[in-house]
mmCIF file of C-alpha atoms and ligand atoms in Angstrom:
data_model
loop_
_atom_site.group_PDB
_atom_site.id
_atom_site.type_symbol
_atom_site.label_atom_id
_atom_site.label_comp_id
_atom_site.label_asym_id
_atom_site.label_seq_id
_atom_site.Cartn_x
_atom_site.Cartn_y
_atom_site.Cartn_z
ATOM 1 C CA MET A 1 -34.365 -5.192 -18.192
ATOM 2 C CA ILE A 2 -31.879 -4.985 -15.509
ATOM 3 C CA ARG A 3 -28.241 -5.675 -15.897
ATOM 4 C CA ILE A 4 -25.378 -6.067 -13.585
ATOM 5 C CA ASN A 5 -21.626 -4.302 -14.841
ATOM 6 C CA GLU A 6 -20.668 -7.299 -16.582
ATOM 7 C CA HIS A 7 -16.957 -6.010 -15.849
ATOM 8 C CA TYR A 8 -17.366 -7.502 -12.511
ATOM 9 C CA LEU A 9 -17.581 -11.280 -13.996
ATOM 10 C CA LYS A 10 -14.126 -10.856 -15.085
ATOM 11 C CA LEU A 11 -12.565 -11.048 -11.749
ATOM 12 C CA LYS A 12 -10.689 -13.706 -10.823
ATOM 13 C CA ALA A 13 -12.456 -14.875 -7.346
ATOM 14 C CA SER A 14 -9.383 -14.159 -4.869
ATOM 15 C CA TYR A 15 -8.821 -17.347 -3.211
ATOM 16 C CA LEU A 16 -5.588 -16.094 -1.921
ATOM 17 C CA PHE A 17 -6.606 -15.556 1.748
ATOM 18 C CA SER A 18 -9.462 -17.917 1.921
ATOM 19 C CA ASP A 19 -7.157 -20.556 0.526
ATOM 20 C CA ILE A 20 -5.033 -19.744 3.700
ATOM 21 C CA ALA A 21 -7.814 -19.930 6.161
ATOM 22 C CA LYS A 22 -8.942 -23.515 4.571
ATOM 23 C CA ARG A 23 -5.721 -24.912 5.327
ATOM 24 C CA VAL A 24 -5.324 -22.925 8.466
ATOM 25 C CA THR A 25 -8.507 -24.544 9.840
ATOM 26 C CA ALA A 26 -7.675 -27.815 8.853
ATOM 27 C CA TYR A 27 -4.130 -27.908 10.258
ATOM 28 C CA GLN A 28 -5.771 -26.804 13.394
ATOM 29 C CA GLN A 29 -7.967 -29.637 13.416
ATOM 30 C CA ARG A 30 -5.667 -31.893 13.100
ATOM 31 C CA HIS A 31 -3.259 -30.259 15.446
ATOM 32 C CA PRO A 32 -5.637 -28.435 18.191
ATOM 33 C CA ASP A 33 -2.669 -28.439 20.644
ATOM 34 C CA SER A 34 -0.311 -26.434 18.374
ATOM 35 C CA PRO A 35 -1.095 -23.351 18.511
ATOM 36 C CA ILE A 36 -0.277 -21.426 14.836
ATOM 37 C CA ILE A 37 1.692 -17.674 14.415
ATOM 38 C CA ARG A 38 0.828 -15.872 11.859
ATOM 39 C CA LEU A 39 3.297 -14.205 9.715
ATOM 40 C CA GLY A 40 1.240 -13.816 6.691
ATOM 41 C CA ILE A 41 -1.346 -10.559 7.931
ATOM 42 C CA GLY A 42 -0.368 -7.860 6.332
ATOM 43 C CA ASP A 43 -2.339 -5.900 9.326
ATOM 44 C CA VAL A 44 -0.542 -4.343 12.148
ATOM 45 C CA THR A 45 -0.871 -5.565 15.737
ATOM 46 C CA HIS A 46 0.246 -3.091 18.301
ATOM 47 C CA ALA A 47 -2.056 -0.470 19.953
ATOM 48 C CA LEU A 48 -2.399 3.070 18.348
ATOM 49 C CA PRO A 49 0.380 5.568 19.884
ATOM 50 C CA LYS A 50 -0.725 7.200 23.220
ATOM 51 C CA ALA A 51 -0.690 10.587 21.409
ATOM 52 C CA CYS A 52 -3.098 9.326 19.097
ATOM 53 C CA ILE A 53 -5.592 7.807 21.915
ATOM 54 C CA GLU A 54 -5.374 11.089 24.043
ATOM 55 C CA ALA A 55 -6.275 13.180 20.996
ATOM 56 C CA PHE A 56 -8.716 10.924 20.020
ATOM 57 C CA HIS A 57 -10.545 10.907 23.112
ATOM 58 C CA GLN A 58 -10.190 14.560 23.507
ATOM 59 C CA ALA A 59 -12.215 15.230 19.866
ATOM 60 C CA VAL A 60 -14.619 12.795 21.312
ATOM 61 C CA ASP A 61 -15.439 14.676 24.300
ATOM 62 C CA GLU A 62 -16.071 18.043 21.758
ATOM 63 C CA MET A 63 -18.593 16.102 20.446
ATOM 64 C CA ALA A 64 -20.097 15.613 23.621
ATOM 65 C CA THR A 65 -21.344 20.003 23.422
ATOM 66 C CA ASP A 66 -23.174 21.831 21.391
ATOM 67 C CA THR A 67 -19.976 24.671 21.452
ATOM 68 C CA THR A 68 -17.622 22.412 20.517
ATOM 69 C CA PHE A 69 -19.181 19.726 18.451
ATOM 70 C CA ARG A 70 -18.799 19.492 14.745
ATOM 71 C CA GLY A 71 -20.961 17.996 12.053
ATOM 72 C CA TYR A 72 -19.825 17.723 8.439
ATOM 73 C CA GLY A 73 -15.991 19.027 7.976
ATOM 74 C CA PRO A 74 -14.945 19.931 4.754
ATOM 75 C CA GLU A 75 -14.850 16.780 2.221
ATOM 76 C CA GLN A 76 -11.106 17.105 1.874
ATOM 77 C CA GLY A 77 -9.984 17.239 5.144
ATOM 78 C CA TYR A 78 -9.437 19.522 8.198
ATOM 79 C CA GLU A 79 -6.604 21.845 7.487
ATOM 80 C CA PHE A 80 -5.324 21.540 10.889
ATOM 81 C CA LEU A 81 -4.059 17.740 9.325
ATOM 82 C CA ARG A 82 -3.483 18.734 5.889
ATOM 83 C CA GLN A 83 -1.167 21.533 6.938
ATOM 84 C CA ALA A 84 0.716 19.063 9.391
ATOM 85 C CA ILE A 85 1.303 16.397 6.631
ATOM 86 C CA ALA A 86 2.243 19.331 3.957
ATOM 87 C CA GLU A 87 4.910 20.634 6.532
ATOM 88 C CA ASN A 88 5.792 17.229 8.095
ATOM 89 C CA ASP A 89 5.603 14.693 5.264
ATOM 90 C CA PHE A 90 6.897 16.989 2.747
ATOM 91 C CA LYS A 91 8.279 20.153 2.887
ATOM 92 C CA SER A 92 10.823 18.838 5.457
ATOM 93 C CA ARG A 93 11.929 16.594 2.822
ATOM 94 C CA GLY A 94 12.494 19.322 0.639
ATOM 95 C CA ALA A 95 9.245 18.147 -1.272
ATOM 96 C CA ASP A 96 7.294 21.048 -2.719
ATOM 97 C CA ILE A 97 3.465 20.213 -1.742
ATOM 98 C CA SER A 98 1.210 22.559 -0.191
ATOM 99 C CA THR A 99 -1.904 22.089 2.031
ATOM 100 C CA ASP A 100 -4.501 22.537 -0.475
ATOM 101 C CA GLU A 101 -2.722 19.763 -2.427
ATOM 102 C CA ILE A 102 -3.569 17.215 -0.015
ATOM 103 C CA PHE A 103 -6.839 15.599 0.297
ATOM 104 C CA ILE A 104 -7.413 13.295 3.405
ATOM 105 C CA SER A 105 -9.658 9.957 3.065
ATOM 106 C CA ASP A 106 -10.352 6.596 5.282
ATOM 107 C CA GLY A 107 -8.097 4.910 3.061
ATOM 108 C CA ALA A 108 -5.403 4.396 0.405
ATOM 109 C CA LYS A 109 -7.225 1.033 -0.676
ATOM 110 C CA CYS A 110 -10.580 3.517 -1.518
ATOM 111 C CA ASP A 111 -8.213 6.195 -2.683
ATOM 112 C CA THR A 112 -6.176 3.801 -5.121
ATOM 113 C CA GLY A 113 -9.244 2.324 -6.096
ATOM 114 C CA ASN A 114 -11.568 5.007 -6.680
ATOM 115 C CA ILE A 115 -8.794 7.299 -8.640
ATOM 116 C CA GLN A 116 -9.117 4.993 -11.858
ATOM 117 C CA GLU A 117 -12.550 6.776 -12.721
ATOM 118 C CA ILE A 118 -11.143 9.964 -13.507
ATOM 119 C CA PHE A 119 -9.693 8.781 -16.560
ATOM 120 C CA ASP A 120 -10.560 7.919 -19.810
ATOM 121 C CA ILE A 121 -11.732 4.113 -20.152
ATOM 122 C CA ASN A 122 -9.489 3.786 -22.939
ATOM 123 C CA SER A 123 -6.216 4.557 -21.026
ATOM 124 C CA ARG A 124 -3.331 2.122 -21.081
ATOM 125 C CA ILE A 125 -2.561 1.080 -17.868
ATOM 126 C CA ALA A 126 0.550 -0.209 -16.750
ATOM 127 C CA ILE A 127 0.632 -2.358 -13.349
ATOM 128 C CA PRO A 128 3.579 -4.471 -11.440
ATOM 129 C CA ASP A 129 3.444 -7.989 -10.743
ATOM 130 C CA PRO A 130 3.848 -9.122 -8.226
ATOM 131 C CA VAL A 131 1.336 -6.696 -6.946
ATOM 132 C CA TYR A 132 -1.117 -5.279 -4.291
ATOM 133 C CA PRO A 133 -4.659 -6.418 -6.072
ATOM 134 C CA VAL A 134 -6.707 -3.261 -5.863
ATOM 135 C CA TYR A 135 -4.990 -1.659 -8.418
ATOM 136 C CA LEU A 136 -5.885 -4.436 -11.152
ATOM 137 C CA ASP A 137 -9.015 -4.967 -9.895
ATOM 138 C CA THR A 138 -10.596 -2.090 -9.969
ATOM 139 C CA ASN A 139 -9.392 -1.114 -13.380
ATOM 140 C CA VAL A 140 -11.372 -4.488 -14.462
ATOM 141 C CA MET A 141 -14.353 -3.413 -12.774
ATOM 142 C CA ALA A 142 -14.005 -0.445 -14.935
ATOM 143 C CA GLY A 143 -14.293 -2.353 -18.145
ATOM 144 C CA ARG A 144 -10.409 -1.520 -18.676
ATOM 145 C CA THR A 145 -9.349 -4.975 -19.402
ATOM 146 C CA GLY A 146 -10.284 -8.207 -21.610
ATOM 147 C CA ALA A 147 -10.786 -11.684 -19.875
ATOM 148 C CA PHE A 148 -8.784 -13.478 -17.259
ATOM 149 C CA GLN A 149 -6.342 -16.236 -18.702
ATOM 150 C CA ASP A 150 -3.136 -17.842 -17.730
ATOM 151 C CA GLY A 151 -2.995 -15.760 -14.690
ATOM 152 C CA ARG A 152 -3.435 -11.845 -16.415
ATOM 153 C CA TYR A 153 -5.899 -9.978 -17.456
ATOM 154 C CA GLU A 154 -5.831 -9.178 -21.194
ATOM 155 C CA GLY A 155 -5.334 -5.146 -22.202
ATOM 156 C CA ILE A 156 -2.855 -4.746 -19.017
ATOM 157 C CA VAL A 157 0.706 -3.944 -19.631
ATOM 158 C CA TYR A 158 2.352 -6.050 -16.816
ATOM 159 C CA LEU A 159 5.425 -4.392 -15.315
ATOM 160 C CA ASP A 160 7.555 -7.893 -14.307
ATOM 161 C CA SER A 161 9.244 -7.811 -10.975
ATOM 162 C CA HIS A 162 12.157 -10.484 -10.750
ATOM 163 C CA ALA A 163 15.298 -11.370 -9.484
ATOM 164 C CA GLU A 164 16.708 -10.385 -12.907
ATOM 165 C CA ASN A 165 15.726 -6.872 -12.253
ATOM 166 C CA GLN A 166 16.471 -7.086 -8.306
ATOM 167 C CA PHE A 167 11.874 -6.592 -8.154
ATOM 168 C CA ILE A 168 12.007 -3.023 -9.958
ATOM 169 C CA PRO A 169 10.152 -3.125 -13.228
ATOM 170 C CA ASP A 170 11.679 -2.105 -16.138
ATOM 171 C CA LEU A 171 10.217 0.900 -17.973
ATOM 172 C CA PRO A 172 7.574 -0.398 -20.470
ATOM 173 C CA SER A 173 8.536 -1.171 -23.927
ATOM 174 C CA GLU A 174 5.045 0.686 -25.053
ATOM 175 C CA PRO A 175 3.468 3.544 -24.741
ATOM 176 C CA VAL A 176 1.056 3.784 -21.563
ATOM 177 C CA ASP A 177 -1.199 6.040 -20.045
ATOM 178 C CA LEU A 178 -1.285 5.848 -16.138
ATOM 179 C CA ILE A 179 1.068 3.289 -14.670
ATOM 180 C CA TYR A 180 1.048 1.966 -10.760
ATOM 181 C CA LEU A 181 4.095 2.062 -8.961
ATOM 182 C CA CYS A 182 4.195 0.995 -4.713
ATOM 183 C CA PHE A 183 7.514 1.898 -3.013
ATOM 184 C CA PRO A 184 8.386 0.460 -0.329
ATOM 185 C CA ASN A 185 6.775 -2.652 -1.941
ATOM 186 C CA ASN A 186 4.018 -4.608 -0.840
ATOM 187 C CA PRO A 187 4.694 -7.769 -1.142
ATOM 188 C CA THR A 188 8.194 -7.745 -2.033
ATOM 189 C CA GLY A 189 9.590 -5.167 0.431
ATOM 190 C CA VAL A 190 11.912 -3.618 -2.120
ATOM 191 C CA THR A 191 12.518 0.168 -2.268
ATOM 192 C CA ILE A 192 13.409 2.696 -5.062
ATOM 193 C CA SER A 193 16.498 5.157 -5.382
ATOM 194 C CA SER A 194 15.943 8.473 -6.433
ATOM 195 C CA ASP A 195 18.397 7.678 -9.700
ATOM 196 C CA GLN A 196 16.039 4.413 -10.644
ATOM 197 C CA LEU A 197 12.332 6.608 -9.626
ATOM 198 C CA LYS A 198 13.630 9.449 -11.644
ATOM 199 C CA LYS A 199 13.364 7.374 -14.840
ATOM 200 C CA TRP A 200 10.217 6.711 -14.018
ATOM 201 C CA VAL A 201 9.212 10.007 -13.830
ATOM 202 C CA ASP A 202 10.956 11.095 -17.198
ATOM 203 C CA PHE A 203 9.305 8.188 -18.801
ATOM 204 C CA ALA A 204 6.047 9.891 -17.823
ATOM 205 C CA VAL A 205 6.912 13.277 -18.480
ATOM 206 C CA ALA A 206 8.144 11.799 -22.076
ATOM 207 C CA ASN A 207 4.659 9.790 -22.795
ATOM 208 C CA LYS A 208 2.023 12.304 -21.001
ATOM 209 C CA ALA A 209 1.796 9.393 -18.704
ATOM 210 C CA ILE A 210 0.663 9.588 -15.091
ATOM 211 C CA ILE A 211 2.318 7.888 -12.248
ATOM 212 C CA LEU A 212 -0.046 6.492 -9.318
ATOM 213 C CA PHE A 213 2.565 5.930 -6.583
ATOM 214 C CA ASP A 214 1.462 4.356 -3.243
ATOM 215 C CA ALA A 215 3.765 5.584 -0.603
ATOM 216 C CA ALA A 216 1.382 3.292 2.210
ATOM 217 C CA TYR A 217 4.944 1.906 4.002
ATOM 218 C CA GLU A 218 7.342 5.517 3.949
ATOM 219 C CA ALA A 219 7.482 4.994 7.532
ATOM 220 C CA PHE A 220 9.621 2.208 7.570
ATOM 221 C CA ILE A 221 12.265 3.471 5.409
ATOM 222 C CA ARG A 222 15.709 3.493 7.228
ATOM 223 C CA ASP A 223 18.398 4.170 4.402
ATOM 224 C CA ASP A 224 18.524 7.929 4.450
ATOM 225 C CA ARG A 225 19.212 8.015 0.425
ATOM 226 C CA LEU A 226 16.102 6.940 -0.335
ATOM 227 C CA PRO A 227 12.923 8.978 -1.307
ATOM 228 C CA HIS A 228 9.994 8.704 0.748
ATOM 229 C CA SER A 229 7.908 11.066 -1.476
ATOM 230 C CA ILE A 230 7.704 10.656 -5.606
ATOM 231 C CA TYR A 231 8.096 14.729 -5.169
ATOM 232 C CA GLU A 232 11.193 14.408 -4.100
ATOM 233 C CA ILE A 233 12.201 13.779 -7.620
ATOM 234 C CA GLU A 234 12.417 16.622 -10.344
ATOM 235 C CA GLY A 235 9.403 16.858 -12.425
ATOM 236 C CA ALA A 236 7.315 14.987 -10.642
ATOM 237 C CA ARG A 237 4.855 17.220 -9.714
ATOM 238 C CA GLN A 238 4.014 17.713 -13.540
ATOM 239 C CA VAL A 239 3.249 13.939 -13.436
ATOM 240 C CA ALA A 240 2.406 12.081 -10.482
ATOM 241 C CA ILE A 241 -0.144 11.306 -7.510
ATOM 242 C CA GLU A 242 0.747 10.003 -4.359
ATOM 243 C CA PHE A 243 -1.024 7.966 -2.214
ATOM 244 C CA ARG A 244 -0.074 7.705 1.929
ATOM 245 C CA SER A 245 -1.701 6.052 4.997
ATOM 246 C CA PHE A 246 -1.621 6.098 8.543
ATOM 247 C CA SER A 247 -2.582 2.524 8.700
ATOM 248 C CA LYS A 248 0.925 0.781 8.393
ATOM 249 C CA THR A 249 2.501 4.260 10.084
ATOM 250 C CA ALA A 250 0.601 4.613 13.028
ATOM 251 C CA GLY A 251 -1.424 1.441 13.775
ATOM 252 C CA PHE A 252 -4.639 3.117 11.774
ATOM 253 C CA THR A 253 -5.723 -0.314 9.824
ATOM 254 C CA GLY A 254 -9.203 0.020 12.246
ATOM 255 C CA THR A 255 -9.420 3.592 12.807
ATOM 256 C CA ARG A 256 -8.813 4.694 9.017
ATOM 257 C CA CYS A 257 -7.341 7.795 8.064
ATOM 258 C CA ALA A 258 -5.124 8.319 4.715
ATOM 259 C CA TYR A 259 -4.121 10.987 2.283
ATOM 260 C CA THR A 260 -3.637 11.611 -1.351
ATOM 261 C CA VAL A 261 -1.531 14.283 -2.877
ATOM 262 C CA VAL A 262 -2.577 16.160 -6.439
ATOM 263 C CA PRO A 263 -0.515 18.600 -7.227
ATOM 264 C CA LYS A 264 -2.047 21.628 -9.449
ATOM 265 C CA SER A 265 0.376 21.529 -11.503
ATOM 266 C CA LEU A 266 -0.608 18.330 -12.596
ATOM 267 C CA GLN A 267 -2.661 18.778 -15.727
ATOM 268 C CA VAL A 268 -4.045 16.674 -18.887
ATOM 269 C CA THR A 269 -5.008 17.530 -22.181
ATOM 270 C CA THR A 270 -8.687 16.611 -23.255
ATOM 271 C CA SER A 271 -9.595 15.475 -26.720
ATOM 272 C CA SER A 272 -10.770 18.865 -28.146
ATOM 273 C CA GLY A 273 -7.592 20.089 -26.696
ATOM 274 C CA ASP A 274 -8.408 22.046 -22.848
ATOM 275 C CA LYS A 275 -5.432 21.531 -20.309
ATOM 276 C CA ILE A 276 -7.647 20.174 -17.613
ATOM 277 C CA SER A 277 -6.495 20.196 -14.007
ATOM 278 C CA ILE A 278 -6.581 16.776 -12.580
ATOM 279 C CA HIS A 279 -6.186 18.550 -8.722
ATOM 280 C CA ASP A 280 -10.161 20.019 -9.866
ATOM 281 C CA LEU A 281 -11.260 16.866 -10.919
ATOM 282 C CA TRP A 282 -10.177 14.684 -8.226
ATOM 283 C CA ASN A 283 -11.447 17.581 -5.870
ATOM 284 C CA ARG A 284 -14.555 17.763 -8.077
ATOM 285 C CA ARG A 285 -15.251 13.431 -7.177
ATOM 286 C CA GLN A 286 -14.370 13.610 -3.367
ATOM 287 C CA SER A 287 -17.177 16.465 -3.048
ATOM 288 C CA THR A 288 -19.580 14.790 -4.872
ATOM 289 C CA LYS A 289 -19.082 11.059 -3.573
ATOM 290 C CA PHE A 290 -17.151 11.791 -0.228
ATOM 291 C CA ASN A 291 -18.287 13.355 2.771
ATOM 292 C CA GLY A 292 -14.791 13.486 4.674
ATOM 293 C CA VAL A 293 -13.663 11.418 7.672
ATOM 294 C CA SER A 294 -14.612 12.037 11.238
ATOM 295 C CA TYR A 295 -13.182 14.866 13.073
ATOM 296 C CA PRO A 296 -11.824 12.538 16.299
ATOM 297 C CA VAL A 297 -10.180 10.516 13.583
ATOM 298 C CA GLN A 298 -8.253 13.263 11.806
ATOM 299 C CA ARG A 299 -7.691 14.655 15.650
ATOM 300 C CA ALA A 300 -5.559 11.491 16.145
ATOM 301 C CA ALA A 301 -4.142 11.550 13.083
ATOM 302 C CA ALA A 302 -2.329 15.089 13.353
ATOM 303 C CA ALA A 303 -1.490 13.833 16.873
ATOM 304 C CA THR A 304 0.808 11.459 14.956
ATOM 305 C CA TYR A 305 2.875 14.816 14.039
ATOM 306 C CA SER A 306 3.117 16.140 17.504
ATOM 307 C CA ASN A 307 6.356 15.657 19.711
ATOM 308 C CA ALA A 308 5.514 12.553 21.515
ATOM 309 C CA GLY A 309 3.309 11.125 18.833
ATOM 310 C CA LYS A 310 6.490 11.448 16.376
ATOM 311 C CA GLN A 311 8.398 9.534 19.145
ATOM 312 C CA GLN A 312 5.729 6.889 19.684
ATOM 313 C CA VAL A 313 5.326 5.973 16.043
ATOM 314 C CA ALA A 314 9.131 5.605 15.464
ATOM 315 C CA GLU A 315 9.222 3.369 18.273
ATOM 316 C CA LEU A 316 6.328 1.531 17.154
ATOM 317 C CA ILE A 317 7.893 0.905 13.344
ATOM 318 C CA ASP A 318 11.065 0.176 15.268
ATOM 319 C CA GLY A 319 9.276 -2.687 16.737
ATOM 320 C CA TYR A 320 8.168 -4.029 13.653
ATOM 321 C CA MET A 321 11.784 -3.158 11.952
ATOM 322 C CA THR A 322 13.381 -5.335 15.099
ATOM 323 C CA ASN A 323 11.308 -8.398 14.189
ATOM 324 C CA ALA A 324 11.717 -7.840 10.201
ATOM 325 C CA ALA A 325 15.413 -7.886 10.912
ATOM 326 C CA LEU A 326 15.033 -11.086 12.614
ATOM 327 C CA ILE A 327 13.127 -12.732 9.938
ATOM 328 C CA ARG A 328 15.607 -11.714 6.877
ATOM 329 C CA LYS A 329 18.755 -12.683 8.974
ATOM 330 C CA SER A 330 17.185 -16.256 10.042
ATOM 331 C CA MET A 331 16.123 -16.817 6.468
ATOM 332 C CA GLN A 332 19.710 -16.194 5.219
ATOM 333 C CA THR A 333 21.020 -18.474 7.955
ATOM 334 C CA LEU A 334 18.669 -21.115 6.480
ATOM 335 C CA GLY A 335 20.380 -20.540 3.122
ATOM 336 C CA TYR A 336 17.179 -18.639 1.368
ATOM 337 C CA GLY A 337 17.435 -15.648 -0.770
ATOM 338 C CA CYS A 338 15.563 -12.851 0.622
ATOM 339 C CA VAL A 339 14.577 -9.091 -0.225
ATOM 340 C CA GLY A 340 12.934 -6.534 1.821
ATOM 341 C CA GLY A 341 12.931 -6.175 5.364
ATOM 342 C CA GLU A 342 15.124 -3.752 5.490
ATOM 343 C CA ASN A 343 13.311 -0.815 4.891
ATOM 344 C CA SER A 344 10.162 -2.340 4.629
ATOM 345 C CA PRO A 345 7.811 -4.662 7.323
ATOM 346 C CA TYR A 346 7.883 -7.539 4.410
ATOM 347 C CA ILE A 347 10.332 -10.002 3.470
ATOM 348 C CA TRP A 348 10.167 -11.642 0.223
ATOM 349 C CA VAL A 349 11.536 -15.036 -0.002
ATOM 350 C CA SER A 350 12.840 -17.298 -2.837
ATOM 351 C CA THR A 351 11.718 -20.745 -1.754
ATOM 352 C CA GLY A 352 13.120 -22.945 -4.036
ATOM 353 C CA GLN A 353 9.921 -24.344 -5.020
ATOM 354 C CA ASP A 354 6.163 -23.837 -5.439
ATOM 355 C CA SER A 355 5.134 -21.053 -3.167
ATOM 356 C CA TRP A 356 1.633 -23.365 -2.054
ATOM 357 C CA GLY A 357 3.631 -26.006 -1.528
ATOM 358 C CA PHE A 358 6.538 -24.528 0.760
ATOM 359 C CA PHE A 359 3.427 -22.610 2.365
ATOM 360 C CA ASP A 360 1.903 -26.105 3.275
ATOM 361 C CA MET A 361 5.168 -27.285 4.541
ATOM 362 C CA LEU A 362 5.990 -24.459 6.940
ATOM 363 C CA LEU A 363 2.495 -24.671 8.459
ATOM 364 C CA GLU A 364 2.873 -28.610 8.633
ATOM 365 C CA LYS A 365 6.381 -28.617 9.992
ATOM 366 C CA ALA A 366 6.487 -25.420 12.068
ATOM 367 C CA GLY A 367 2.774 -24.453 12.614
ATOM 368 C CA VAL A 368 3.758 -20.741 10.675
ATOM 369 C CA VAL A 369 1.301 -19.477 8.479
ATOM 370 C CA CYS A 370 3.082 -16.869 5.705
ATOM 371 C CA THR A 371 1.974 -15.596 2.310
ATOM 372 C CA PRO A 372 2.283 -17.723 -0.919
ATOM 373 C CA GLY A 373 3.692 -15.558 -3.663
ATOM 374 C CA ALA A 374 1.257 -16.629 -6.280
ATOM 375 C CA GLY A 375 -1.344 -14.983 -4.747
ATOM 376 C CA PHE A 376 0.104 -11.382 -6.124
ATOM 377 C CA GLY A 377 0.628 -12.556 -9.261
ATOM 378 C CA ASN A 378 2.476 -14.601 -11.823
ATOM 379 C CA CYS A 379 5.742 -13.594 -10.826
ATOM 380 C CA GLY A 380 5.166 -14.240 -7.427
ATOM 381 C CA GLU A 381 5.675 -18.180 -7.687
ATOM 382 C CA GLY A 382 7.993 -19.235 -6.020
ATOM 383 C CA TYR A 383 8.192 -16.820 -3.373
ATOM 384 C CA ILE A 384 6.821 -16.562 0.031
ATOM 385 C CA ARG A 385 6.010 -13.065 1.850
ATOM 386 C CA ILE A 386 6.812 -13.454 5.740
ATOM 387 C CA SER A 387 5.428 -10.026 7.614
ATOM 388 C CA ALA A 388 6.932 -8.588 10.596
ATOM 389 C CA PHE A 389 3.592 -7.766 11.944
ATOM 390 C CA ASN A 390 3.291 -9.477 15.074
ATOM 391 C CA SER A 391 4.539 -9.310 18.893
ATOM 392 C CA HIS A 392 8.360 -9.787 19.158
ATOM 393 C CA GLU A 393 7.603 -13.100 21.353
ATOM 394 C CA ASN A 394 5.828 -14.892 18.466
ATOM 395 C CA VAL A 395 8.137 -13.457 15.724
ATOM 396 C CA THR A 396 11.107 -15.185 17.822
ATOM 397 C CA THR A 397 8.998 -18.395 18.531
ATOM 398 C CA ALA A 398 8.275 -18.661 14.839
ATOM 399 C CA LEU A 399 11.724 -18.374 13.761
ATOM 400 C CA ALA A 400 12.838 -20.873 16.043
ATOM 401 C CA ARG A 401 10.554 -23.369 14.667
ATOM 402 C CA ILE A 402 10.924 -22.706 11.117
ATOM 403 C CA SER A 403 15.120 -23.171 12.108
ATOM 404 C CA GLN A 404 14.221 -26.605 13.443
ATOM 405 C CA ALA A 405 11.346 -27.521 10.953
ATOM 406 C CA LEU A 406 14.029 -26.230 7.979
ATOM 407 C CA THR A 407 17.679 -27.581 8.847
ATOM 408 C CA PRO A 408 18.115 -30.993 7.612
HETATM 409 C C1 PLP B 501 -2.028 -1.729 3.576
HETATM 410 C C2 PLP B 501 -1.543 -0.918 2.385
HETATM 411 C C3 PLP B 501 -2.028 0.412 1.616
HETATM 412 C C4 PLP B 501 -3.382 1.128 2.881
HETATM 413 O O1 PLP B 501 -4.895 1.029 3.038
HETATM 414 P P1 PLP B 501 -5.784 1.801 4.109
HETATM 415 O O2 PLP B 501 -6.848 1.613 3.144
HETATM 416 O O3 PLP B 501 -5.440 2.934 3.937
HETATM 417 O O4 PLP B 501 -5.518 0.886 4.856
HETATM 418 C C5 PLP B 501 -2.219 0.739 0.684
HETATM 419 N N1 PLP B 501 -1.438 0.366 -0.126
HETATM 420 C C6 PLP B 501 -0.579 -0.854 0.081
HETATM 421 C C7 PLP B 501 0.277 -1.478 -0.974
HETATM 422 C C8 PLP B 501 -0.338 -1.664 1.363
HETATM 423 O O5 PLP B 501 -0.463 -2.675 1.537
#
């Protein structure tokens, strides 16, 4: 008799975005004439840079002629893109990453979700709270957790991020095998310094653990002292896998292109004592289960590294960061403690009340949609996430409405 993978039944139904949608719809029915402004979304709103569109079009035209047509590409990605990445994102920052250590994919969501399958089922997993839900849910699906109780899965080592630790989790007090970190962080917008990141790398070396470092928001870093990549930290090539994406960097959320870096120096010992290369395993996994990203999309992604592309990407991000600075300043002026928004598109606001209560109040009084922090984990209670992904005009209007609603 066929059965399902019953670990799926442990998954807490994610009510967050459907709950938000329900409350927004109810509000719209009550106030059909007041348009809402969404500052809750984790999606970009501006069009692709012109350089990407041009490269995209040109590649589509190549597909129209037999002589330039491309069929299956390399599962790991085209050389032209991997090389541009190695040069621009790593070597130029002093991080020693070579072209063949980069695996192009159609999303950091897939990669951060898929990577766990190459590790042992009994691995001890450390996951931040609050968190991007993919890390947690994919380990639940794989059967690495027990039941969901009081907002947490049994068997996971949670890394609490709260005001007392400046939203950078403390090192685990017990040994763990796989550690998820995300900086600049979604949802808190907090960044990590090189010294702080070095402590995690050292911990991983000492515990023979691997760090899964999600740097999807590195392009938003403004402070020159902050690391963009974990490979800027000494020792990281022995213990870290890094995930990057063109989604937030260059507006590729609907176009789909990302990459994962797996250094060849990353080795793990098997139960029989053999050294196994994680790079070889991931290469095998991708070659078996993935058939590459479409050629035009990879051309569009590579265009972000042209001179024009770099400038256009910078302008795109500058626009969002202007919004972020405005949001942060407005909320602080209103007396709310904030983190994030300085090197990240997210502002994490301490509300002084339960996060859904504050969400409802903001919707009702200002017609503005944010994301309640409780949806990202127990440590998110009492916070909301405001996103800078919107037009400058909408953000300005939203902030004026929030100021009016929240000024006593
Ligand atoms: C948006 C986001 C990503 C990017 O996902 P894609 O699948 O590449 O669009 C990855 N990690 C985090 C934390 C994100 O917020």
